[in-house]
XYZ file of C-alpha atoms in Angstrom:
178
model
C 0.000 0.000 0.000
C 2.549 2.408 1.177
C 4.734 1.992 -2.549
C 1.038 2.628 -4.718
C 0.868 5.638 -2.714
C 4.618 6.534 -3.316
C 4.500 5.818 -6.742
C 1.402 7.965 -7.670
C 2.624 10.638 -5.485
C 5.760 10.601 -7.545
C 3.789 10.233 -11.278
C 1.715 13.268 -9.968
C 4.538 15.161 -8.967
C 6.623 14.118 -12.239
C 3.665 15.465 -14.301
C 3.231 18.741 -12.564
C 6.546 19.721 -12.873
C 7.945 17.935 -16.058
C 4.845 18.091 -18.657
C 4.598 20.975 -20.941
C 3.038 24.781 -19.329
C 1.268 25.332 -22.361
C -1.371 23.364 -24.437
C -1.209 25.848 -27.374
C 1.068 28.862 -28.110
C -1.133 32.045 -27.010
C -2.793 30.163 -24.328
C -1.073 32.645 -20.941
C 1.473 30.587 -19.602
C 0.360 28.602 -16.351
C 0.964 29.517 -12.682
C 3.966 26.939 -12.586
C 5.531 28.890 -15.196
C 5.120 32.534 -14.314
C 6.402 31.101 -10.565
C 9.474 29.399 -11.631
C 10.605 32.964 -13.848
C 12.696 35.651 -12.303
C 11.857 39.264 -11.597
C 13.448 40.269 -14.824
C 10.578 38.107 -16.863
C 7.907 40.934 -15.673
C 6.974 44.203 -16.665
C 7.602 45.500 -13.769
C 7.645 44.153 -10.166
C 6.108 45.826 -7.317
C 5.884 45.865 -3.541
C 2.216 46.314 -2.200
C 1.128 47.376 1.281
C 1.560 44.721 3.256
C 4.908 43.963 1.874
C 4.474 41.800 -0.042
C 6.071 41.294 -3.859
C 3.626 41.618 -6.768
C 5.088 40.966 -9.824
C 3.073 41.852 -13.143
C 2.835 40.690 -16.451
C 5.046 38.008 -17.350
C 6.495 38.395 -21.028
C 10.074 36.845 -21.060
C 10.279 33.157 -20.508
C 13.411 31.935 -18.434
C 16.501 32.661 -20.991
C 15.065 36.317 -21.170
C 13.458 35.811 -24.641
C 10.115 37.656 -25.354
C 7.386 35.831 -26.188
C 5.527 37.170 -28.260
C 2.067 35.598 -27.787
C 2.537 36.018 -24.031
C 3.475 39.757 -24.570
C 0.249 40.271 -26.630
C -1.959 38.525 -24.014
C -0.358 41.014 -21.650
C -1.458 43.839 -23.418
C -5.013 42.281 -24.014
C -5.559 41.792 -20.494
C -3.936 44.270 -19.069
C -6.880 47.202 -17.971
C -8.028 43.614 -15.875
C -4.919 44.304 -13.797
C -4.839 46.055 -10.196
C -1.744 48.284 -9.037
C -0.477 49.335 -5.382
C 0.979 52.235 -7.680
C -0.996 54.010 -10.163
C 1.872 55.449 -11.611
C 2.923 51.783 -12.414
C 0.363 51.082 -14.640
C 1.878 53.756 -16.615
C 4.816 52.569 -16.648
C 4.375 48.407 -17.653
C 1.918 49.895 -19.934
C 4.947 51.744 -21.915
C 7.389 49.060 -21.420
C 5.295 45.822 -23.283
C 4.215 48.721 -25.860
C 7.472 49.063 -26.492
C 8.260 45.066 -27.521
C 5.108 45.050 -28.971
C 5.788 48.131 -31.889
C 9.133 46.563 -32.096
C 7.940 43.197 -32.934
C 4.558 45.010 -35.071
C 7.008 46.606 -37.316
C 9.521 43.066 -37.875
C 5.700 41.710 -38.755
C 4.823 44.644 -40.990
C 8.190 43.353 -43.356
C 6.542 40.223 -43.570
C 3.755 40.018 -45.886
C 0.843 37.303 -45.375
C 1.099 35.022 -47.939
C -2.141 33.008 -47.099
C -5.756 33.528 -44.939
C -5.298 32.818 -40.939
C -7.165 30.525 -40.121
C -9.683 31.857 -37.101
C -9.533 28.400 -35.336
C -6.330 27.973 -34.886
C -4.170 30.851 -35.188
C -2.111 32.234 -32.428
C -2.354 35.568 -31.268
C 0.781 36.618 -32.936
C -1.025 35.903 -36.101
C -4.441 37.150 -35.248
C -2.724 40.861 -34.641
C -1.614 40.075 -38.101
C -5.505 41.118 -39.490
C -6.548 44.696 -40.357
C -7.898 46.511 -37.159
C -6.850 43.266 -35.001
C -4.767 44.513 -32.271
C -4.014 42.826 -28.635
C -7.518 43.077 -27.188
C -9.017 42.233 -29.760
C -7.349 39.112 -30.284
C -7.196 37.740 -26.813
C -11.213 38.142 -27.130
C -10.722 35.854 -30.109
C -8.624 32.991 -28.441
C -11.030 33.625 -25.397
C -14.142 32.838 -27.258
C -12.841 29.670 -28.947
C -11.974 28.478 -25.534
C -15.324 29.167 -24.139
C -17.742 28.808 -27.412
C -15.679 26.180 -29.502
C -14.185 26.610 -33.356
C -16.436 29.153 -35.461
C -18.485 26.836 -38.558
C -17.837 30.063 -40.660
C -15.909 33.589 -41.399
C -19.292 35.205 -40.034
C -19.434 33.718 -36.463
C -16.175 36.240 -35.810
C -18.889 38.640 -35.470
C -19.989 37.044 -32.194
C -16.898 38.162 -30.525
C -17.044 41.608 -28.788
C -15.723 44.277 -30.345
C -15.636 42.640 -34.009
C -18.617 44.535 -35.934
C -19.016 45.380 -39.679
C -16.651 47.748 -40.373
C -14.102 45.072 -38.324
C -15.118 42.231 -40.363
C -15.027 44.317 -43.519
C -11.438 44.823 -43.240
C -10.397 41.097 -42.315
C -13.099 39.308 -44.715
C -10.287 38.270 -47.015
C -7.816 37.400 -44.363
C -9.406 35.152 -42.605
C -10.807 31.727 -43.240
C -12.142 28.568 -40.763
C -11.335 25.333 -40.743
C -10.402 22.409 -38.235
């Protein structure tokens, strides 16, 4: 009895810390993740009240590369964020702005050579599309985690935000499949 439990304890542990953060590449990294990375990962690192280290938005993984889809989820979540400084906000606000115009322009050079496909594409490519920017396209990957894959170009309109004049401009960037 004792070794089953010692085994599974060790399976569990061995999966927790060994398996892979992220199931797709512009889902936000997972708690393990953003735990194990140092202060220099974040936008900027605070110290509230009570004392106590807050550290937001993680955007460099562990060698100190940016990643990019993690840097855009930043930005599209980032008014959901709560500061012991105001004049922080400010500041991380600035900073991932920075990367991201940085890595907009490198992705300006580079034309798009096919349709991104709505279902699957990461949010590097969904900021690729006309009038697409961070916010919008975290509500994107948000909805097909909640609602499922869209059945057609159209069904973008359900996400918030995306209206005609939206869906005018990405019509012929965009297609669905699984």
């Amino acid at each position: 009895m004792g070794k089953r439990i010692f085994v599974t304890t060790f399976v569990c542990v061995f999966i927790f810390v060994c398996w892979p953060a992220g199931q797709a590449c512009s889902q936000p990294w997972s708690d393990f993740t953003i735990r194990s990375l140092p202060d220099s990962s974040f936008a900027i690192v605070e110290i509230d009240k009570k004392g106590k280290k807050v550290r937001h938005f993680p955007y460099r993984d562990k060698s100190g590369r940016i990643d990019f889809d993690q840097l855009i989820y930043c930005l599209g979540v980032f008014s959901n964020e709560t500061w012991a400084e105001p004049k922080n906000r400010e500041i991380a606000r600035k900073h991932l702005e920075e990367h991201y115009y940085r890595f907009r322009l490198q992705q300006l050079k580079e034309e798009m050579t096919q349709p991104v496909n709505i279902n699957r594409a990461s949010l590097k490519e969904l900021v690729q599309l006309p009038s697409i920017g961070p916010v919008l396209a975290v509500r994107v990957f948000e909805y097909r985690k909640t609602h499922g894959v869209f059945r057609n170009i159209n069904d973008i309109k359900n996400v918030e935000g995306i209206g005609s004049s939206t869906m005018a401009g990405i019509r012929y960037y965009i297609k669905v499949s699984n």
